[in-house]
Coordinates of N, CA and C in Angstrom, one line a residue:
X1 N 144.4 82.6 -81.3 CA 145.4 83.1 -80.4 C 145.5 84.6 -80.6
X2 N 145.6 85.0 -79.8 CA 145.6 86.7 -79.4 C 146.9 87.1 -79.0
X3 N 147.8 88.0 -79.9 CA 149.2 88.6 -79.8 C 148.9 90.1 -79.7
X4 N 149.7 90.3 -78.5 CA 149.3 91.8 -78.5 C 151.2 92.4 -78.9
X5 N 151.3 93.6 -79.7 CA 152.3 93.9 -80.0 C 152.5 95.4 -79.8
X6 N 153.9 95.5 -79.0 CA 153.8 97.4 -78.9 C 154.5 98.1 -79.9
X7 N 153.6 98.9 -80.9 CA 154.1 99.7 -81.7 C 154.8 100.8 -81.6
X8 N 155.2 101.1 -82.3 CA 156.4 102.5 -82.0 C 155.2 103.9 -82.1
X9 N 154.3 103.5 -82.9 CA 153.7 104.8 -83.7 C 152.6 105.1 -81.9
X10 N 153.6 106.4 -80.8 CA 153.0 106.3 -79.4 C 152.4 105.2 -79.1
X11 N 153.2 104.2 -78.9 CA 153.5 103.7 -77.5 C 152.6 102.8 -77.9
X12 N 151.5 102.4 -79.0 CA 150.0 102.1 -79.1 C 150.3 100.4 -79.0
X13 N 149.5 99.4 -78.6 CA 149.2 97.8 -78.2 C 148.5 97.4 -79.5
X14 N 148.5 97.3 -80.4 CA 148.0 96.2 -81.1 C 147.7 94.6 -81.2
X15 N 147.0 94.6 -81.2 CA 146.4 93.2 -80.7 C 146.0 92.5 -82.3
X16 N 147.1 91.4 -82.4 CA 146.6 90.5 -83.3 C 146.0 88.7 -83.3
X17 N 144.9 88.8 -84.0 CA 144.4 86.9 -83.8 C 145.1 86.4 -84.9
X18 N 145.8 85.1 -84.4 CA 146.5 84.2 -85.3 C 146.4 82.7 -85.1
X19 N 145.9 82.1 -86.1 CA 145.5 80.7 -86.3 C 146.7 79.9 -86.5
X20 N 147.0 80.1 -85.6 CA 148.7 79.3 -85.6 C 148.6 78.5 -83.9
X21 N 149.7 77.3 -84.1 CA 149.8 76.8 -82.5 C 150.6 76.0 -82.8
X22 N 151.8 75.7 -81.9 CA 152.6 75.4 -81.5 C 154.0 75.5 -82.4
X23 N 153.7 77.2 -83.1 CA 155.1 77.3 -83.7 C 155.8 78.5 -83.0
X24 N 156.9 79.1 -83.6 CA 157.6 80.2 -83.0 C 156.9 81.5 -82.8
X25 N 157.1 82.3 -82.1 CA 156.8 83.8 -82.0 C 157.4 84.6 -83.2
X26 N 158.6 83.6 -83.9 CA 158.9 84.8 -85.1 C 158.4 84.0 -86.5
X27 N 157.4 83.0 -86.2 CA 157.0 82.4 -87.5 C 155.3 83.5 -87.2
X28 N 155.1 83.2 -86.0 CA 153.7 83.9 -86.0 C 153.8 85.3 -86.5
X29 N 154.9 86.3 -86.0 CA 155.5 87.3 -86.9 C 155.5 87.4 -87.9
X30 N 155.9 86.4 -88.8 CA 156.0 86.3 -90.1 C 154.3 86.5 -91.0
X31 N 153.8 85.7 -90.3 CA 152.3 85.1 -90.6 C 151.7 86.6 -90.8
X32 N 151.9 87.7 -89.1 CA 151.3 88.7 -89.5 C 151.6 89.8 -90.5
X33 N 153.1 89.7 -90.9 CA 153.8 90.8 -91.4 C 152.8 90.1 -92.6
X34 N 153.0 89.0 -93.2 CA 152.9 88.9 -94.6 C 151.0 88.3 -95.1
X35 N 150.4 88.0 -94.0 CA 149.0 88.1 -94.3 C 147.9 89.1 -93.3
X36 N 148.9 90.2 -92.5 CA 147.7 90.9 -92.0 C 148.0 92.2 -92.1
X37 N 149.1 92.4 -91.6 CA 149.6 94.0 -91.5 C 151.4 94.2 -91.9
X38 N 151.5 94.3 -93.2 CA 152.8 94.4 -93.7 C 153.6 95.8 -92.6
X39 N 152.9 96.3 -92.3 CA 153.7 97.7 -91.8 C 154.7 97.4 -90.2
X40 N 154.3 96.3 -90.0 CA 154.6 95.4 -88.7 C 156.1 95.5 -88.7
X41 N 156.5 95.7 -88.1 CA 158.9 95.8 -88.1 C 159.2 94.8 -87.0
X42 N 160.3 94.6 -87.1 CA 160.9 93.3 -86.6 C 162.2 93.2 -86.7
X43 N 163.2 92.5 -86.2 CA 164.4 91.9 -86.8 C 165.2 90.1 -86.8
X44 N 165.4 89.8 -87.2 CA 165.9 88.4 -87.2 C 167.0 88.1 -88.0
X45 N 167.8 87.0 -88.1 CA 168.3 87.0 -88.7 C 168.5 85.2 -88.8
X46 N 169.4 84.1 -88.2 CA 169.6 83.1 -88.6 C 168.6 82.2 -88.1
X47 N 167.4 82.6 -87.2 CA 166.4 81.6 -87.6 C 166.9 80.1 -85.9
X48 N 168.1 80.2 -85.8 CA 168.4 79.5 -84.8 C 168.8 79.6 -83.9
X49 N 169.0 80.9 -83.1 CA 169.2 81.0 -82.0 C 170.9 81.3 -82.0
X50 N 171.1 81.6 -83.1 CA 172.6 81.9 -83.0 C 173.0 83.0 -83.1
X51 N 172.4 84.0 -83.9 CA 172.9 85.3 -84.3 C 172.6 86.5 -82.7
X52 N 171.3 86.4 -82.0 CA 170.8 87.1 -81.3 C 169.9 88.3 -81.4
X53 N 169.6 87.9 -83.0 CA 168.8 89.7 -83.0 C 167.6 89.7 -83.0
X54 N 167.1 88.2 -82.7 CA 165.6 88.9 -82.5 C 165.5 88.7 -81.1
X55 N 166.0 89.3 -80.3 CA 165.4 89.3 -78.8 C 164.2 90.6 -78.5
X56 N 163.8 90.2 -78.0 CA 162.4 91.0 -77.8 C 161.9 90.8 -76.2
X57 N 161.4 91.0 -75.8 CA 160.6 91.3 -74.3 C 159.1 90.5 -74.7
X58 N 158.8 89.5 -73.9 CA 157.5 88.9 -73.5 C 156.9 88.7 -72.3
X59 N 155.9 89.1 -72.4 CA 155.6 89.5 -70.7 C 156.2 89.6 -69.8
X60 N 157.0 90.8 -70.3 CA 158.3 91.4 -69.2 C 159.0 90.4 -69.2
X61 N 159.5 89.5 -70.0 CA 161.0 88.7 -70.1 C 161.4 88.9 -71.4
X62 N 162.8 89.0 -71.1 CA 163.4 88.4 -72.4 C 163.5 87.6 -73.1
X63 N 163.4 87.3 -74.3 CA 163.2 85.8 -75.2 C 164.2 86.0 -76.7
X64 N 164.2 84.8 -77.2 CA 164.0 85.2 -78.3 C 163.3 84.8 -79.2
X65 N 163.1 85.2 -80.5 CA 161.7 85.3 -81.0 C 161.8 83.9 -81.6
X66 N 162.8 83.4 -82.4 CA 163.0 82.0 -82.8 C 163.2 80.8 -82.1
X67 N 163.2 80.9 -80.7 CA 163.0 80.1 -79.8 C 162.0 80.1 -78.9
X68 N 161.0 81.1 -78.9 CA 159.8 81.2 -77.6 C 158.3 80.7 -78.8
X69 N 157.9 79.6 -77.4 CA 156.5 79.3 -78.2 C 155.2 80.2 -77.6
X70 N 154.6 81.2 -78.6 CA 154.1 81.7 -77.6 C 152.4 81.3 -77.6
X71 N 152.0 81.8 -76.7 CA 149.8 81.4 -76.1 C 149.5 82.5 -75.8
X72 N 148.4 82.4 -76.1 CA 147.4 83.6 -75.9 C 147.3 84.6 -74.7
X73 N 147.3 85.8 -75.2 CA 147.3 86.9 -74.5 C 148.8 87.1 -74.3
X74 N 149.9 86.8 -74.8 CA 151.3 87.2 -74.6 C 151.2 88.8 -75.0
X75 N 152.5 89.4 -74.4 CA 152.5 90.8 -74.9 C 154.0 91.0 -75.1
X76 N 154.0 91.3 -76.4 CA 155.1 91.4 -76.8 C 155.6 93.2 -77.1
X77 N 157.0 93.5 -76.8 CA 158.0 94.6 -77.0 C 159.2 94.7 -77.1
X78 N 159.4 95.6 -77.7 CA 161.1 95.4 -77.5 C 161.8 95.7 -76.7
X79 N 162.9 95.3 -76.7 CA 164.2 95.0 -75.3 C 164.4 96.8 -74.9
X80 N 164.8 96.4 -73.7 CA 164.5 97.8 -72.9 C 166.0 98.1 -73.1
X81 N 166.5 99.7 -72.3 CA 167.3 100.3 -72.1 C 168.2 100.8 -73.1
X82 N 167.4 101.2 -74.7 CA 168.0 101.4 -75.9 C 167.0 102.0 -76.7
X83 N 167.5 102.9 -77.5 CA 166.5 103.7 -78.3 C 165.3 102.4 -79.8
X84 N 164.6 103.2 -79.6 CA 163.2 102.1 -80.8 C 163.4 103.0 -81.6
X85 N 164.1 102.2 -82.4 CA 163.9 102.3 -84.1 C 162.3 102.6 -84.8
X86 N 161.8 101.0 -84.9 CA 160.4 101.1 -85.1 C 159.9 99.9 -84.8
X87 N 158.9 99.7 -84.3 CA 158.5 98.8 -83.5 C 159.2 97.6 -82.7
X88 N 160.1 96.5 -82.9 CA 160.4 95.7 -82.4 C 162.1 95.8 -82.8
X89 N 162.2 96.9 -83.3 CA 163.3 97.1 -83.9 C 164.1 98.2 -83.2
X90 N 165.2 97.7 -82.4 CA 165.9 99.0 -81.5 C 167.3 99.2 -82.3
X91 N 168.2 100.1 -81.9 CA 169.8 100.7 -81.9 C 170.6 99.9 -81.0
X92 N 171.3 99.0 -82.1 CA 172.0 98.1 -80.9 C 173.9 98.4 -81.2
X93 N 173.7 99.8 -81.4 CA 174.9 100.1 -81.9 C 175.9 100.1 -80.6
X94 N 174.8 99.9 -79.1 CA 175.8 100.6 -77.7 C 176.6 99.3 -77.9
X95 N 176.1 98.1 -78.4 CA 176.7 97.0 -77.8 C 178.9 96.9 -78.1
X96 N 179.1 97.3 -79.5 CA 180.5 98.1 -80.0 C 180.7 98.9 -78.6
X97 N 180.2 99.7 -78.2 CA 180.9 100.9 -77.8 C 180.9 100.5 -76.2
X98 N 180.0 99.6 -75.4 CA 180.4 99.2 -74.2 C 181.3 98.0 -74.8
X99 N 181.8 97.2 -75.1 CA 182.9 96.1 -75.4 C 183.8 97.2 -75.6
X100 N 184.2 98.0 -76.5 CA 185.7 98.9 -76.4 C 185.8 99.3 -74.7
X101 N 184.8 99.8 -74.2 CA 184.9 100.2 -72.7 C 185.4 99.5 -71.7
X102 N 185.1 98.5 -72.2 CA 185.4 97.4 -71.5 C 186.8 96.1 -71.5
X103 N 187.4 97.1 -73.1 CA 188.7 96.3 -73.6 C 188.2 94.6 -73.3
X104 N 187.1 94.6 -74.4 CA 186.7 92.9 -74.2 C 187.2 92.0 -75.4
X105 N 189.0 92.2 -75.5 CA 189.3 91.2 -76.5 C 190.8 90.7 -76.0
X106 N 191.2 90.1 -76.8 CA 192.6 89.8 -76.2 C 193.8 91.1 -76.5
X107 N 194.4 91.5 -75.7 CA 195.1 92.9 -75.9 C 196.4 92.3 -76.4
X108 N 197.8 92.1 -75.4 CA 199.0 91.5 -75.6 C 198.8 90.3 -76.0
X109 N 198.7 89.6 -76.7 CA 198.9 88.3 -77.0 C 200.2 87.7 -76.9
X110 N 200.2 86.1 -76.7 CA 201.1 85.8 -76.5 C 200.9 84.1 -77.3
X111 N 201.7 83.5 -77.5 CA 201.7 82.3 -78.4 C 201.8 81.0 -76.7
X112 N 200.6 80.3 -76.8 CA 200.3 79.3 -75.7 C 199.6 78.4 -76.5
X113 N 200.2 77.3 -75.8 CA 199.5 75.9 -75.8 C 198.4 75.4 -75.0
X114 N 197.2 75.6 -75.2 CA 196.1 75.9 -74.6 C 195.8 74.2 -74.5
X115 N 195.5 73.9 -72.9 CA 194.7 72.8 -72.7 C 193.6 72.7 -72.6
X116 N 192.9 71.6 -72.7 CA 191.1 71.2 -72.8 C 190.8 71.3 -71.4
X117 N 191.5 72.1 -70.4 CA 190.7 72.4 -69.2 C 190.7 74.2 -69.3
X118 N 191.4 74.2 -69.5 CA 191.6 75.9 -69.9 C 191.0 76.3 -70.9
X119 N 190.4 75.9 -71.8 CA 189.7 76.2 -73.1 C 188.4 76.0 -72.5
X120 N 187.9 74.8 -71.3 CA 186.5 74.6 -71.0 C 186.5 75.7 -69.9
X121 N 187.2 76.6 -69.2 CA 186.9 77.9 -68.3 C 186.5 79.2 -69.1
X122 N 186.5 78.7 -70.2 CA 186.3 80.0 -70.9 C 185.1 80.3 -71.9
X123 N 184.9 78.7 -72.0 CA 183.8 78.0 -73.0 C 182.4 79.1 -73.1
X124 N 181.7 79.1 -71.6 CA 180.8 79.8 -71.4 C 180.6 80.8 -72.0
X125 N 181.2 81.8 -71.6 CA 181.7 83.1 -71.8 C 181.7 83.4 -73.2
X126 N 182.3 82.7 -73.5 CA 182.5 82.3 -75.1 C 181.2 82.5 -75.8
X127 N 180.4 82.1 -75.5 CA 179.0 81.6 -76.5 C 178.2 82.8 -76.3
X128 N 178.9 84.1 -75.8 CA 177.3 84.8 -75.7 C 177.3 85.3 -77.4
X129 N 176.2 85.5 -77.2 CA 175.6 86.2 -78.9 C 175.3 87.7 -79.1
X130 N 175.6 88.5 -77.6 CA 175.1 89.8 -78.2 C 174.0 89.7 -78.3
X131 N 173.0 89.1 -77.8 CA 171.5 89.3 -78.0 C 171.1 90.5 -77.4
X132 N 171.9 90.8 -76.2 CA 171.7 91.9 -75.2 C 170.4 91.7 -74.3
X133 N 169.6 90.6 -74.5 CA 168.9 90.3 -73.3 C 169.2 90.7 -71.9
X134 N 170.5 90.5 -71.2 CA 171.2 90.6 -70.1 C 171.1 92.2 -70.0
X135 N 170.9 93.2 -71.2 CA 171.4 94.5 -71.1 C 169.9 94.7 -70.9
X136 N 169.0 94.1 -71.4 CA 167.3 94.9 -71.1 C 167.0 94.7 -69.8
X137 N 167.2 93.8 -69.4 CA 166.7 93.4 -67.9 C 167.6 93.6 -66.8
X138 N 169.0 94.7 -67.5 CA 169.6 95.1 -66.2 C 169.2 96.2 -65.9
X139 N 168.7 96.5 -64.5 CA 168.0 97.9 -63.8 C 169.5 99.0 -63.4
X140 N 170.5 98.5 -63.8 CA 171.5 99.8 -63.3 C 171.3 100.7 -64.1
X141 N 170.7 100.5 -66.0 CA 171.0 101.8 -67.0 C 170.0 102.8 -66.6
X142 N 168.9 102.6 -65.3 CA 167.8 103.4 -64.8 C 168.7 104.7 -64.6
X143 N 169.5 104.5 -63.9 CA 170.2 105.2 -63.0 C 171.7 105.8 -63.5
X144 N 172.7 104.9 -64.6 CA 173.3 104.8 -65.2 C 173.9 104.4 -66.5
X145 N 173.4 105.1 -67.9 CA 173.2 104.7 -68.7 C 174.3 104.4 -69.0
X146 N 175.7 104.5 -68.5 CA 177.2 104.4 -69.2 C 177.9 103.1 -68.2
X147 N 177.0 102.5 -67.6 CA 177.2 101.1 -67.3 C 177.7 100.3 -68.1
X148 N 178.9 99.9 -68.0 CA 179.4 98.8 -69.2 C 178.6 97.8 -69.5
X149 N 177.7 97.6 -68.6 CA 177.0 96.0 -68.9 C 177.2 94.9 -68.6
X150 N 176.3 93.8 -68.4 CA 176.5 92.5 -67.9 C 177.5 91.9 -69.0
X151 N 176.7 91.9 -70.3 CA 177.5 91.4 -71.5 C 178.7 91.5 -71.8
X152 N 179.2 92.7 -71.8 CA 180.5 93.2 -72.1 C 181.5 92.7 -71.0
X153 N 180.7 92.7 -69.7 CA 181.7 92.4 -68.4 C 181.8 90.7 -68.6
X154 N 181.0 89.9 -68.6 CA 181.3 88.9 -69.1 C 182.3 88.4 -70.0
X155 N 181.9 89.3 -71.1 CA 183.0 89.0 -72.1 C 184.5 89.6 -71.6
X156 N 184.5 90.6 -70.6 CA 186.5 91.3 -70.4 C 186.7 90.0 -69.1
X157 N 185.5 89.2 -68.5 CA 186.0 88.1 -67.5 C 186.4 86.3 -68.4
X158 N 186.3 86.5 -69.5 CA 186.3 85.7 -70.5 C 188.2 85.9 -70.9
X159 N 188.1 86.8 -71.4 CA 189.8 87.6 -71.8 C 190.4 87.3 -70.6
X160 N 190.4 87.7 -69.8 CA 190.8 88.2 -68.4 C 191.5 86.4 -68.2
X161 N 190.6 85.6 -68.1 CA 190.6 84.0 -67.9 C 191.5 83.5 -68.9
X162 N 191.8 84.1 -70.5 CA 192.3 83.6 -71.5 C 194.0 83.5 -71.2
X163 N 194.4 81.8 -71.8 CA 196.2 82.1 -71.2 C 197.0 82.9 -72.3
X164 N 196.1 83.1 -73.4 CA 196.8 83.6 -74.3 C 196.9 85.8 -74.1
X165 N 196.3 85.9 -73.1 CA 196.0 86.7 -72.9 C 197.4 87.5 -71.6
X166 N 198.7 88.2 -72.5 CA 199.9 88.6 -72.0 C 200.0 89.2 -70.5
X167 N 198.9 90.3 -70.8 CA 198.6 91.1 -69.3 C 197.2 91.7 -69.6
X168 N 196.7 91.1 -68.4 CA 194.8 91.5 -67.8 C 194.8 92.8 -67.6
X169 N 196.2 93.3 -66.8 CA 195.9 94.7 -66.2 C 195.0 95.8 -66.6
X170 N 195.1 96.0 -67.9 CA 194.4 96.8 -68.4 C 193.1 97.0 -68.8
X171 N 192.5 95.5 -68.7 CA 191.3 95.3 -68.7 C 190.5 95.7 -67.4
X172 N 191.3 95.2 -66.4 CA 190.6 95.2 -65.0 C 191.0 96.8 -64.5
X173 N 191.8 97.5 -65.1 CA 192.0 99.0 -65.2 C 190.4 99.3 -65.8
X174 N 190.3 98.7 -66.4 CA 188.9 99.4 -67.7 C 187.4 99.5 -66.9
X175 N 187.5 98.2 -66.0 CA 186.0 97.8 -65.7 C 185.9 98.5 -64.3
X176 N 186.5 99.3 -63.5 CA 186.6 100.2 -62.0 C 185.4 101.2 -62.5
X177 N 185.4 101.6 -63.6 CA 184.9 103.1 -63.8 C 183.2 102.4 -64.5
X178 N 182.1 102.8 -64.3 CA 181.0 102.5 -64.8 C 180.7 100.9 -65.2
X179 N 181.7 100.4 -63.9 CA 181.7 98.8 -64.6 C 181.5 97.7 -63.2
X180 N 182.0 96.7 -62.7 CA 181.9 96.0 -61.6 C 181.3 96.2 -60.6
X181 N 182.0 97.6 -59.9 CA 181.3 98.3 -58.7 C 179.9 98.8 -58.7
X182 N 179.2 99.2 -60.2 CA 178.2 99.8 -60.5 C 177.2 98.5 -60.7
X183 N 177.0 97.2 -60.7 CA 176.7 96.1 -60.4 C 175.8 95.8 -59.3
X184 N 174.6 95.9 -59.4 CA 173.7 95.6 -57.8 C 173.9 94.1 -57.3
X185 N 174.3 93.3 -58.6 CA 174.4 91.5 -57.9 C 172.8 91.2 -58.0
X186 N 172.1 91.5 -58.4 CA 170.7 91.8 -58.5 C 170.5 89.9 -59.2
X187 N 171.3 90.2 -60.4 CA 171.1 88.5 -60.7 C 170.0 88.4 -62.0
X188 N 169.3 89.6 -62.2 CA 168.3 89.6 -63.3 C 168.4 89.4 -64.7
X189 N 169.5 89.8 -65.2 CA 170.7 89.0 -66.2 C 170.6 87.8 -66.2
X190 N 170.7 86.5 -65.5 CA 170.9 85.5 -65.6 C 170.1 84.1 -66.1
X191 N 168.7 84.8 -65.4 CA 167.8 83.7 -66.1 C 167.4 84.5 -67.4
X192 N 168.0 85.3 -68.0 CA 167.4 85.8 -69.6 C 168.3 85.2 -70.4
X193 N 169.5 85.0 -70.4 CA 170.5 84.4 -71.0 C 169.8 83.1 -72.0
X194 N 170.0 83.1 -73.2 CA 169.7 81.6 -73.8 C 170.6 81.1 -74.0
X195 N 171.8 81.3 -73.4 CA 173.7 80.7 -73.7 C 173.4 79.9 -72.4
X196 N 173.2 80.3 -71.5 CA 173.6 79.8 -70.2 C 174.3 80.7 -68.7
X197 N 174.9 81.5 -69.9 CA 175.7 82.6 -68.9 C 175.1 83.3 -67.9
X198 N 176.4 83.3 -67.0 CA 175.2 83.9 -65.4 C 176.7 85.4 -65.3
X199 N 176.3 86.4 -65.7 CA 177.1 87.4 -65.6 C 177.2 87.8 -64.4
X200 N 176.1 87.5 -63.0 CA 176.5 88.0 -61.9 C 177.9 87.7 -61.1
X201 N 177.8 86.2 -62.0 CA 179.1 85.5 -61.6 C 180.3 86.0 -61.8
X202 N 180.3 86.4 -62.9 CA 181.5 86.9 -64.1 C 181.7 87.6 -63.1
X203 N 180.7 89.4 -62.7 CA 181.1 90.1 -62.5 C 181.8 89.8 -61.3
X204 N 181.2 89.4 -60.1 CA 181.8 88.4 -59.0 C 183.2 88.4 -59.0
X205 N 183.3 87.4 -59.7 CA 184.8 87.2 -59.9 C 185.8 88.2 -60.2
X206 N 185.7 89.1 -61.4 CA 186.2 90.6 -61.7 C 186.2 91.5 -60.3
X207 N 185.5 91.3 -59.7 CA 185.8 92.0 -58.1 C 186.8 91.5 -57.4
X208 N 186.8 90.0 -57.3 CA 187.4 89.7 -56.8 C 188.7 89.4 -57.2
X209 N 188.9 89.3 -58.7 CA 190.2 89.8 -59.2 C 191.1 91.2 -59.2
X210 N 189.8 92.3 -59.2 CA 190.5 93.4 -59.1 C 191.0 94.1 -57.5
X211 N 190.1 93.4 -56.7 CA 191.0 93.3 -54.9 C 192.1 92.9 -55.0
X212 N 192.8 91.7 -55.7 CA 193.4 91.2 -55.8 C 194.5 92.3 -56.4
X213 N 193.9 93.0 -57.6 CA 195.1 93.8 -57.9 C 195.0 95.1 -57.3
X214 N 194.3 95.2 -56.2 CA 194.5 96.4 -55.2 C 193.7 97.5 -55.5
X215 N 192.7 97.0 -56.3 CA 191.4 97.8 -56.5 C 190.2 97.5 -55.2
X216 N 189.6 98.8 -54.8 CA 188.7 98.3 -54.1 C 187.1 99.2 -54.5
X217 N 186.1 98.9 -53.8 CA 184.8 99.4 -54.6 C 185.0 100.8 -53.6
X218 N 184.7 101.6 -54.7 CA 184.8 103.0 -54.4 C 183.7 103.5 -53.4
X219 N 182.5 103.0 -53.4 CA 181.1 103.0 -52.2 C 181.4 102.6 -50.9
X220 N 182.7 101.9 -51.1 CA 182.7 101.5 -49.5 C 183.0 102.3 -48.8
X221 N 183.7 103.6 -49.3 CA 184.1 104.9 -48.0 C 182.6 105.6 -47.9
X222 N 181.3 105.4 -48.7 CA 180.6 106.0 -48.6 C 179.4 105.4 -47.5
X223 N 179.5 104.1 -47.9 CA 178.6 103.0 -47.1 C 179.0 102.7 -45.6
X224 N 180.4 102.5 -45.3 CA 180.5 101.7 -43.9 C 180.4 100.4 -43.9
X225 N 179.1 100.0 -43.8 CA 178.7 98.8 -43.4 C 178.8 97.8 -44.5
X226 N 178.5 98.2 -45.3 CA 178.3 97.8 -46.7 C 179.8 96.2 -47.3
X227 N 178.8 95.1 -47.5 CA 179.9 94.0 -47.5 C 180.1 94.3 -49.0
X228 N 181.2 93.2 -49.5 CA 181.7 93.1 -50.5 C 180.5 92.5 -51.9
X229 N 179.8 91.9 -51.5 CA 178.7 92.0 -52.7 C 177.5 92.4 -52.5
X230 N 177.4 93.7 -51.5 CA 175.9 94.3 -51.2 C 175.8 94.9 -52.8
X231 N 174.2 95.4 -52.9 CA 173.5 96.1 -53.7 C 174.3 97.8 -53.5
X232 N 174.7 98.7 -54.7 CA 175.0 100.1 -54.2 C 173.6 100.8 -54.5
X233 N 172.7 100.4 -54.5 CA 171.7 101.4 -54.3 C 170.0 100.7 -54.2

């Protein structure tokens, strides 16, 4: 089996044969780091699909490395719209700094008796891992790199939902600027997800929450015609 792998050292494809079949993409990793080419970089961490860090890019999708079985001629890179470290290894420090942007935790708290229907609205949401999958395959950081992101917006539609959660206001104050509106509804986010989460949804919803609190998308004095979940560009 034939792995081709893009290295940091310009941009170069490396192409590895591995006598392996029917295991992981981060066992076959392992295989090369430790019997062909030690200089090989990578990241992982719990092995099951819980932590999120080894997401990587396979033929132009997102995966992750402990769950994707991969066959011959796959082409593997790392996740888009973030600086490379060194080879499969990126700076995933934006992920901190769009969640503050996005005020994605509980702000005012308040002491509630949470029922098993209100804990299951929020469940989803709940489970993402930061893989940032959703953030490689969103095409808005083309155009705007200070996009809060699918992720982060998910997670302030998660808060937002929570009853322990005093006042939303400020959340849905947070996401107007580089956040909901900047959202094409594109939907590319959603089949990358290995949680389940469909952020087009989330973000959806956060629109239609923040009409509600008398927010409207700032494009539409520029558009006209333009409906409530067109593409802005």
């Amino acid at each position: 089996m034939n792995i081709s792998i893009k290295r940091s050292n310009n941009d170069e494809v490396q192409i590895y044969n591995v006598e392996l079949e029917n295991t992981t993409l981060l066992a076959v990793l392992n295989y090369i780091k430790t019997k062909i080419d030690p200089t090989l970089t990578y990241s992982h961490g719990c092995r099951s699909g819980v932590c999120g860090s080894c997401a990587v890019r396979v033929n132009g999708r997102e995966q992750l490395m402990c769950e994707y079985k991969p066959k011959d001629g796959d082409v593997i890179e790392p996740i888009r719209n973030t600086r490379v470290i060194r080879d499969l290894v990126v700076d995933t420090a934006f992920v901190e700094r769009f969640n503050q942007a996005g005020e994605a935790w509980i702000g005012s708290a308040r002491e509630e008796n949470i029922s098993v229907e209100e804990m299951e609205r929020i469940e989803t949401q709940s489970d993402c891992i930061l893989c940032t999958s959703c953030f490689s395959a969103c095409p808005v950081y083309a155009v705007n790199p200070d996009f809060i992101g699918p992720f982060a917006l998910t997670r302030v539609w998660r808060y937002v939902n929570d009853p322990r959660e005093g006042d939303s206001s400020a959340k849905i104050a947070a996401v107007q600027t580089n956040g909901i509106w900047d959202c094409t509804l594109c939907g590319e986010c959603v089949p990358v997800c290995p949680q389940g989460i469909a952020p087009k949804q989330d973000i959806s919803m956060l629109r239609t929450k923040s009409a509600m609190a008398g927010y409207s998308d700032p494009n539409m004095s520029f558009g006209g015609g333009l409906d409530f979940g067109s593409p802005m560009f």
